[in-house]
Amino acid sequence: MKLISVIVPCYNEEEVFETSYKRLTEVLTSLYRYDYELIFVNDGSKDKTIELLKNAVLNDPKVKAINFSRNFGHQIAITAGLDNCKGDAAIVIDADLQDPPKAIIEMVEKWEQGFDVVYGKRRERAGESTFKLVTAKWFYRFINRLSDVDIPLDTGDFRLMDRKALDQFLSMRELYRFVRGMVAWVGFNQTFVEYDRDVRFAGTTKYPLKKMLNLASDAILSFSNVPLKIASFLGFITSAFAFIGILYALYMRLFTHNYEPGWTMLMLAVLMIGGIILIVLGIIGGYIGRIYGEIKKRPLYIINDKLGFDK
Ligand code: UDP
Ligand code: MG
């Protein structure tokens, strides 16, 4: 029997855990021609998630748990689950039931048709703020223009990966991980199933603006060098302006009598060029920070304990 691994990252999900676990189990047992394992990655939760998890591991031979030593973030939690799964296919799904477990059935069908990656594509996104919808939409269009990989629009991390694609993905050990971009980069035969994204079943989002911005900058800086070229681009433009300015100044000085001492122009030029230089320095700093992070070669995550893996 083929084994399907389902990975669920959890960060302070005590309110949704039981329901999520129940719904997932229903769907997975209905796929009776497959064996399955359900791996919960506890990403340093500070609430009762751990106790609930331990309980589930004790009572259900299908359930396994990975306990991080602290919060390492969603993308790393996904990676740890995938690292530790044995399935012929692995599925990543959020704990909050925003991704409907039922879509797994369709994903498995596509997998059987020979696709190596089946991602979930959001048709509707109920209950998400206009701000999130608009920023997400523009962000994906932006990153696809900047980078060589084509990240499918309106997808998250809800997806199935065949072992072949999974092993390639896992061989990429970069620290700043934008998982959906990395999976797109891996290639193979990819397709999607559509689903309506629900509102979060309970609890609050674990992605505050700061984490979202971090993910966005990871995505851009890991998948594109275009921002680095902005420096030269702006340099050329300002030089062109400066050149025109010089010609103008010379003309006024040599052929007319109404030239002015004009410190306004001077101020503006200094401020503008100073601003541009600082922006560009910041961009370069973003890349250097990441080089620094990568070069330390620290492990991606630290596991406190693993439960249920010897069953
Ligand atoms: N999550 C995690 N670590 C974090 C933040 C989130 O493991 O630091 C998990 C969270 O428990 C959930 C999934 O990542 O299963 C998606 O988070 P959330 O639903 O809060 O994000 P949103 O849907 O609001 O973007
Ligand atoms: Mg969510």
CSV table of C-alpha atoms and ligand atoms in Angstrom, one decimal:
chain,number,residue,atom,x,y,z
A,1,MET,CA,0.0,0.0,0.0
A,2,LYS,CA,1.2,3.5,-0.8
A,3,LEU,CA,1.9,5.7,2.1
A,4,ILE,CA,0.6,9.3,2.2
A,5,SER,CA,2.2,11.7,4.7
A,6,VAL,CA,0.3,14.7,5.8
A,7,ILE,CA,2.2,17.6,7.4
A,8,VAL,CA,0.5,20.1,9.7
A,9,PRO,CA,2.5,23.0,11.1
A,10,CYS,CA,1.0,24.2,14.4
A,11,TYR,CA,1.7,27.4,16.3
A,12,ASN,CA,-0.6,28.1,19.2
A,13,GLU,CA,-3.5,26.2,17.6
A,14,GLU,CA,-5.2,24.8,20.7
A,15,GLU,CA,-8.6,26.1,19.5
A,16,VAL,CA,-8.5,24.3,16.2
A,17,PHE,CA,-6.4,21.3,16.9
A,18,GLU,CA,-9.1,18.7,17.8
A,19,THR,CA,-11.4,19.6,15.0
A,20,SER,CA,-8.6,19.8,12.5
A,21,TYR,CA,-7.3,16.4,13.5
A,22,LYS,CA,-10.8,14.9,13.3
A,23,ARG,CA,-11.5,16.3,9.9
A,24,LEU,CA,-8.2,15.2,8.5
A,25,THR,CA,-8.6,11.7,9.9
A,26,GLU,CA,-12.0,11.4,8.3
A,27,VAL,CA,-10.7,12.3,4.9
A,28,LEU,CA,-7.6,10.1,5.2
A,29,THR,CA,-9.5,7.0,6.4
A,30,SER,CA,-11.9,7.5,3.5
A,31,LEU,CA,-8.9,7.0,1.2
A,32,TYR,CA,-8.9,3.4,2.3
A,33,ARG,CA,-6.6,2.2,-0.5
A,34,TYR,CA,-3.7,4.2,1.1
A,35,ASP,CA,-1.9,4.0,4.3
A,36,TYR,CA,-1.3,7.4,5.9
A,37,GLU,CA,0.7,9.2,8.6
A,38,LEU,CA,-0.3,12.5,10.2
A,39,ILE,CA,2.7,14.5,11.3
A,40,PHE,CA,2.1,17.6,13.4
A,41,VAL,CA,5.0,20.0,13.8
A,42,ASN,CA,4.6,22.0,17.0
A,43,ASP,CA,6.4,25.2,16.2
A,44,GLY,CA,7.1,26.4,19.7
A,45,SER,CA,3.5,26.8,20.8
A,46,LYS,CA,3.0,28.5,24.1
A,47,ASP,CA,-0.5,27.2,24.7
A,48,LYS,CA,-2.0,23.7,25.2
A,49,THR,CA,-1.2,22.5,21.6
A,50,ILE,CA,1.6,20.3,23.0
A,51,GLU,CA,-0.6,18.5,25.5
A,52,LEU,CA,-3.3,17.9,22.9
A,53,LEU,CA,-0.7,16.6,20.5
A,54,LYS,CA,0.8,14.2,23.0
A,55,ASN,CA,-2.6,12.9,23.7
A,56,ALA,CA,-3.3,12.3,20.0
A,57,VAL,CA,0.0,10.5,19.6
A,58,LEU,CA,-0.8,8.2,22.5
A,59,ASN,CA,-4.2,7.3,21.2
A,60,ASP,CA,-3.7,7.1,17.5
A,61,PRO,CA,-1.0,5.0,15.9
A,62,LYS,CA,-1.2,7.2,12.7
A,63,VAL,CA,-0.2,10.4,14.5
A,64,LYS,CA,3.3,11.6,15.0
A,65,ALA,CA,4.6,14.8,16.4
A,66,ILE,CA,7.7,16.9,16.1
A,67,ASN,CA,8.3,19.4,18.9
A,68,PHE,CA,10.6,22.3,18.1
A,69,SER,CA,12.7,23.9,20.8
A,70,ARG,CA,11.2,27.3,20.0
A,71,ASN,CA,9.3,29.1,17.3
A,72,PHE,CA,11.1,28.8,14.0
A,73,GLY,CA,8.4,29.9,11.7
A,74,HIS,CA,5.9,28.4,9.3
A,75,GLN,CA,8.2,27.7,6.4
A,76,ILE,CA,10.7,26.0,8.6
A,77,ALA,CA,8.1,23.9,10.3
A,78,ILE,CA,6.9,22.7,7.0
A,79,THR,CA,10.4,21.7,6.1
A,80,ALA,CA,10.9,19.7,9.3
A,81,GLY,CA,7.7,17.8,8.7
A,82,LEU,CA,8.8,17.0,5.2
A,83,ASP,CA,12.3,16.0,6.3
A,84,ASN,CA,10.8,13.5,8.7
A,85,CYS,CA,8.1,11.9,6.6
A,86,LYS,CA,8.3,8.6,4.8
A,87,GLY,CA,5.4,8.9,2.4
A,88,ASP,CA,5.3,8.2,-1.3
A,89,ALA,CA,3.6,11.5,-1.4
A,90,ALA,CA,3.5,14.3,1.1
A,91,ILE,CA,0.8,16.9,1.7
A,92,VAL,CA,1.2,20.1,3.6
A,93,ILE,CA,-1.9,21.7,5.1
A,94,ASP,CA,-2.6,24.5,7.6
A,95,ALA,CA,-4.0,23.6,11.0
A,96,ASP,CA,-6.8,26.2,10.9
A,97,LEU,CA,-9.0,24.4,8.3
A,98,GLN,CA,-8.7,27.3,5.9
A,99,ASP,CA,-7.5,24.7,3.5
A,100,PRO,CA,-10.3,22.2,3.3
A,101,PRO,CA,-9.1,18.6,4.0
A,102,LYS,CA,-11.6,17.3,1.4
A,103,ALA,CA,-9.4,18.8,-1.4
A,104,ILE,CA,-6.8,16.1,-0.5
A,105,ILE,CA,-9.0,13.5,-2.2
A,106,GLU,CA,-8.8,15.4,-5.5
A,107,MET,CA,-5.1,16.0,-5.0
A,108,VAL,CA,-4.5,12.2,-4.6
A,109,GLU,CA,-6.5,11.6,-7.8
A,110,LYS,CA,-4.3,14.0,-9.7
A,111,TRP,CA,-1.2,12.3,-8.2
A,112,GLU,CA,-2.4,9.0,-9.5
A,113,GLN,CA,-2.8,10.5,-12.9
A,114,GLY,CA,1.0,11.0,-12.8
A,115,PHE,CA,1.5,14.6,-11.6
A,116,ASP,CA,4.4,15.1,-9.3
A,117,VAL,CA,3.2,18.3,-7.6
A,118,VAL,CA,-0.5,19.2,-7.1
A,119,TYR,CA,-1.0,22.6,-5.5
A,120,GLY,CA,-4.2,24.0,-4.1
A,121,LYS,CA,-5.4,27.1,-6.0
A,122,ARG,CA,-7.7,29.4,-4.2
A,123,ARG,CA,-10.9,30.2,-6.0
A,124,GLU,CA,-12.5,32.2,-3.3
A,125,ARG,CA,-11.0,33.6,-0.2
A,126,ALA,CA,-13.6,34.1,2.4
A,127,GLY,CA,-13.0,36.3,5.4
A,128,GLU,CA,-9.6,37.7,4.4
A,129,SER,CA,-9.1,41.4,4.7
A,130,THR,CA,-9.1,43.4,1.5
A,131,PHE,CA,-5.6,44.5,2.4
A,132,LYS,CA,-4.4,40.9,2.4
A,133,LEU,CA,-6.1,40.1,-0.8
A,134,VAL,CA,-4.8,43.2,-2.7
A,135,THR,CA,-1.2,42.9,-1.3
A,136,ALA,CA,-1.1,39.2,-2.1
A,137,LYS,CA,-2.4,39.7,-5.6
A,138,TRP,CA,0.1,42.4,-6.5
A,139,PHE,CA,2.9,40.7,-4.6
A,140,TYR,CA,2.7,37.5,-6.8
A,141,ARG,CA,2.5,39.4,-10.0
A,142,PHE,CA,5.5,41.5,-8.9
A,143,ILE,CA,7.7,38.5,-7.8
A,144,ASN,CA,6.9,36.6,-11.0
A,145,ARG,CA,8.1,39.6,-13.1
A,146,LEU,CA,11.3,39.9,-11.0
A,147,SER,CA,12.3,36.2,-10.9
A,148,ASP,CA,12.9,33.4,-13.3
A,149,VAL,CA,10.6,30.9,-11.6
A,150,ASP,CA,6.8,31.2,-12.2
A,151,ILE,CA,5.1,30.9,-8.9
A,152,PRO,CA,1.5,30.0,-9.6
A,153,LEU,CA,-0.9,32.7,-8.6
A,154,ASP,CA,-3.4,32.3,-5.7
A,155,THR,CA,-1.6,29.4,-4.1
A,156,GLY,CA,-0.3,28.9,-0.6
A,157,ASP,CA,1.5,26.0,0.9
A,158,PHE,CA,-1.4,23.6,0.7
A,159,ARG,CA,-0.1,21.0,-1.8
A,160,LEU,CA,0.8,17.5,-2.6
A,161,MET,CA,4.3,16.5,-3.6
A,162,ASP,CA,5.4,13.1,-5.0
A,163,ARG,CA,8.5,11.6,-3.4
A,164,LYS,CA,10.5,12.5,-6.5
A,165,ALA,CA,9.8,16.2,-6.3
A,166,LEU,CA,10.0,16.1,-2.5
A,167,ASP,CA,13.5,14.6,-2.4
A,168,GLN,CA,14.7,17.4,-4.7
A,169,PHE,CA,13.0,20.0,-2.6
A,170,LEU,CA,14.6,18.6,0.5
A,171,SER,CA,18.1,18.7,-1.0
A,172,MET,CA,17.8,22.5,-0.9
A,173,ARG,CA,18.9,23.5,2.5
A,174,GLU,CA,18.7,27.3,2.3
A,175,LEU,CA,17.9,29.1,5.5
A,176,TYR,CA,15.6,31.8,4.1
A,177,ARG,CA,12.9,29.6,2.7
A,178,PHE,CA,10.0,30.6,0.5
A,179,VAL,CA,8.6,27.1,0.1
A,180,ARG,CA,6.1,27.8,-2.6
A,181,GLY,CA,8.8,29.4,-4.8
A,182,MET,CA,11.2,26.6,-4.1
A,183,VAL,CA,8.7,24.0,-5.2
A,184,ALA,CA,8.0,25.9,-8.3
A,185,TRP,CA,11.7,26.0,-9.0
A,186,VAL,CA,12.0,22.3,-8.7
A,187,GLY,CA,9.8,21.8,-11.7
A,188,PHE,CA,8.5,18.4,-12.8
A,189,ASN,CA,4.9,17.8,-13.8
A,190,GLN,CA,2.8,20.3,-11.8
A,191,THR,CA,-0.9,20.9,-11.7
A,192,PHE,CA,-3.5,22.3,-9.4
A,193,VAL,CA,-6.9,21.6,-7.9
A,194,GLU,CA,-9.2,24.5,-7.1
A,195,TYR,CA,-10.8,25.1,-3.7
A,196,ASP,CA,-12.6,27.8,-1.8
A,197,ARG,CA,-10.5,29.1,1.1
A,198,ASP,CA,-12.6,29.3,4.2
A,199,VAL,CA,-12.3,31.6,7.1
A,200,ARG,CA,-10.1,30.5,9.9
A,201,PHE,CA,-12.1,28.0,11.9
A,202,ALA,CA,-11.0,29.4,15.3
A,203,GLY,CA,-8.2,31.4,16.9
A,204,THR,CA,-6.4,34.2,15.3
A,205,THR,CA,-3.9,34.5,12.4
A,206,LYS,CA,-0.3,33.5,13.3
A,207,TYR,CA,0.9,35.7,10.5
A,208,PRO,CA,1.1,39.3,11.8
A,209,LEU,CA,2.2,42.0,9.3
A,210,LYS,CA,5.8,41.6,10.4
A,211,LYS,CA,6.0,37.9,9.5
A,212,MET,CA,4.2,38.6,6.3
A,213,LEU,CA,6.8,41.3,5.3
A,214,ASN,CA,9.6,38.9,6.2
A,215,LEU,CA,8.2,36.2,4.0
A,216,ALA,CA,7.8,38.7,1.2
A,217,SER,CA,11.4,39.9,1.4
A,218,ASP,CA,12.6,36.3,1.7
A,219,ALA,CA,10.7,35.6,-1.5
A,220,ILE,CA,12.1,38.6,-3.4
A,221,LEU,CA,15.7,38.4,-2.2
A,222,SER,CA,15.9,34.6,-2.6
A,223,PHE,CA,14.4,34.5,-6.1
A,224,SER,CA,15.6,37.6,-7.8
A,225,ASN,CA,18.8,39.7,-8.3
A,226,VAL,CA,16.8,42.5,-10.0
A,227,PRO,CA,16.8,44.8,-6.9
A,228,LEU,CA,20.6,44.8,-7.1
A,229,LYS,CA,20.4,46.2,-10.6
A,230,ILE,CA,18.3,49.1,-9.4
A,231,ALA,CA,21.5,50.7,-8.2
A,232,SER,CA,23.0,51.0,-11.7
A,233,PHE,CA,19.7,51.9,-13.2
A,234,LEU,CA,19.2,54.8,-10.8
A,235,GLY,CA,22.8,55.7,-11.2
A,236,PHE,CA,22.4,56.1,-15.0
A,237,ILE,CA,19.3,58.2,-14.6
A,238,THR,CA,20.8,60.6,-12.1
A,239,SER,CA,23.9,60.9,-14.2
A,240,ALA,CA,21.8,61.7,-17.2
A,241,PHE,CA,20.0,64.5,-15.3
A,242,ALA,CA,23.4,65.8,-14.0
A,243,PHE,CA,24.7,65.9,-17.5
A,244,ILE,CA,21.8,67.9,-18.8
A,245,GLY,CA,22.2,70.2,-15.7
A,246,ILE,CA,25.8,70.8,-16.6
A,247,LEU,CA,25.0,71.7,-20.2
A,248,TYR,CA,22.3,74.0,-19.0
A,249,ALA,CA,24.5,75.7,-16.4
A,250,LEU,CA,27.3,76.2,-18.9
A,251,TYR,CA,24.9,77.7,-21.5
A,252,MET,CA,23.4,80.1,-18.9
A,253,ARG,CA,26.8,81.2,-17.7
A,254,LEU,CA,28.4,81.7,-21.1
A,255,PHE,CA,25.6,82.9,-23.3
A,256,THR,CA,23.2,84.7,-21.0
A,257,HIS,CA,23.4,87.2,-18.1
A,258,ASN,CA,20.6,86.0,-16.0
A,259,TYR,CA,22.2,83.1,-14.2
A,260,GLU,CA,21.4,82.7,-10.5
A,261,PRO,CA,23.4,81.4,-7.5
A,262,GLY,CA,20.5,79.0,-7.0
A,263,TRP,CA,21.1,76.9,-3.9
A,264,THR,CA,17.6,75.3,-4.2
A,265,MET,CA,18.8,73.1,-7.1
A,266,LEU,CA,21.9,72.2,-5.2
A,267,MET,CA,19.9,71.2,-2.1
A,268,LEU,CA,17.5,69.1,-4.2
A,269,ALA,CA,20.3,67.4,-6.0
A,270,VAL,CA,22.1,66.6,-2.8
A,271,LEU,CA,19.0,65.3,-1.1
A,272,MET,CA,18.0,63.2,-4.0
A,273,ILE,CA,21.3,61.6,-4.6
A,274,GLY,CA,21.7,61.0,-0.8
A,275,GLY,CA,18.3,59.3,-0.8
A,276,ILE,CA,19.0,57.1,-3.7
A,277,ILE,CA,22.3,56.0,-2.2
A,278,LEU,CA,20.7,55.1,1.1
A,279,ILE,CA,18.0,53.1,-0.6
A,280,VAL,CA,20.4,51.2,-2.7
A,281,LEU,CA,22.6,50.6,0.3
A,282,GLY,CA,19.6,49.1,2.1
A,283,ILE,CA,18.9,46.8,-0.8
A,284,ILE,CA,22.5,45.6,-0.8
A,285,GLY,CA,22.3,45.2,3.0
A,286,GLY,CA,19.3,42.9,2.5
A,287,TYR,CA,21.4,40.6,0.4
A,288,ILE,CA,24.4,40.8,2.6
A,289,GLY,CA,22.3,40.0,5.7
A,290,ARG,CA,21.1,36.9,4.0
A,291,ILE,CA,24.6,35.9,2.9
A,292,TYR,CA,25.7,36.3,6.6
A,293,GLY,CA,22.8,34.1,7.7
A,294,GLU,CA,23.5,31.4,5.2
A,295,ILE,CA,27.2,31.4,5.8
A,296,LYS,CA,26.8,30.6,9.5
A,297,LYS,CA,25.6,27.1,8.4
A,298,ARG,CA,23.3,26.7,11.4
A,299,PRO,CA,20.8,23.9,11.3
A,300,LEU,CA,17.4,25.0,10.0
A,301,TYR,CA,15.6,24.0,13.2
A,302,ILE,CA,16.2,22.3,16.5
A,303,ILE,CA,14.0,19.5,17.6
A,304,ASN,CA,13.2,19.1,21.2
A,305,ASP,CA,11.5,15.7,20.9
A,306,LYS,CA,9.9,13.5,18.4
A,307,LEU,CA,6.8,11.5,19.4
A,308,GLY,CA,5.3,8.5,17.8
A,309,PHE,CA,7.9,7.9,15.1
A,310,ASP,CA,8.9,4.5,16.5
A,311,LYS,CA,5.4,3.1,16.2
B,1,UDP,N1,2.4,28.6,11.8
B,1,UDP,C1,3.5,28.1,12.3
B,1,UDP,N2,4.5,28.9,12.8
B,1,UDP,C2,4.4,30.3,12.8
B,1,UDP,C3,3.2,30.8,12.2
B,1,UDP,C4,2.2,30.0,11.7
B,1,UDP,O1,3.7,26.9,12.3
B,1,UDP,O2,5.3,30.9,13.2
B,1,UDP,C5,1.3,27.7,11.2
B,1,UDP,C6,-0.1,28.0,11.8
B,1,UDP,O3,-0.3,27.2,13.0
B,1,UDP,C7,-1.0,27.5,10.7
B,1,UDP,C8,-0.2,27.9,9.4
B,1,UDP,O4,1.2,28.1,9.9
B,1,UDP,O5,-1.2,26.1,10.7
B,1,UDP,C9,-0.7,29.1,8.8
B,1,UDP,O6,-0.8,30.2,9.7
B,1,UDP,P1,-2.0,31.1,9.7
B,1,UDP,O7,-3.3,30.4,9.5
B,1,UDP,O8,-2.0,31.9,11.0
B,1,UDP,O9,-1.7,32.1,8.6
B,1,UDP,P2,-2.8,32.8,7.6
B,1,UDP,O10,-3.7,31.8,7.1
B,1,UDP,O11,-3.5,33.8,8.5
B,1,UDP,O12,-2.0,33.5,6.6
B,2,MG,MG,-4.7,30.5,8.2
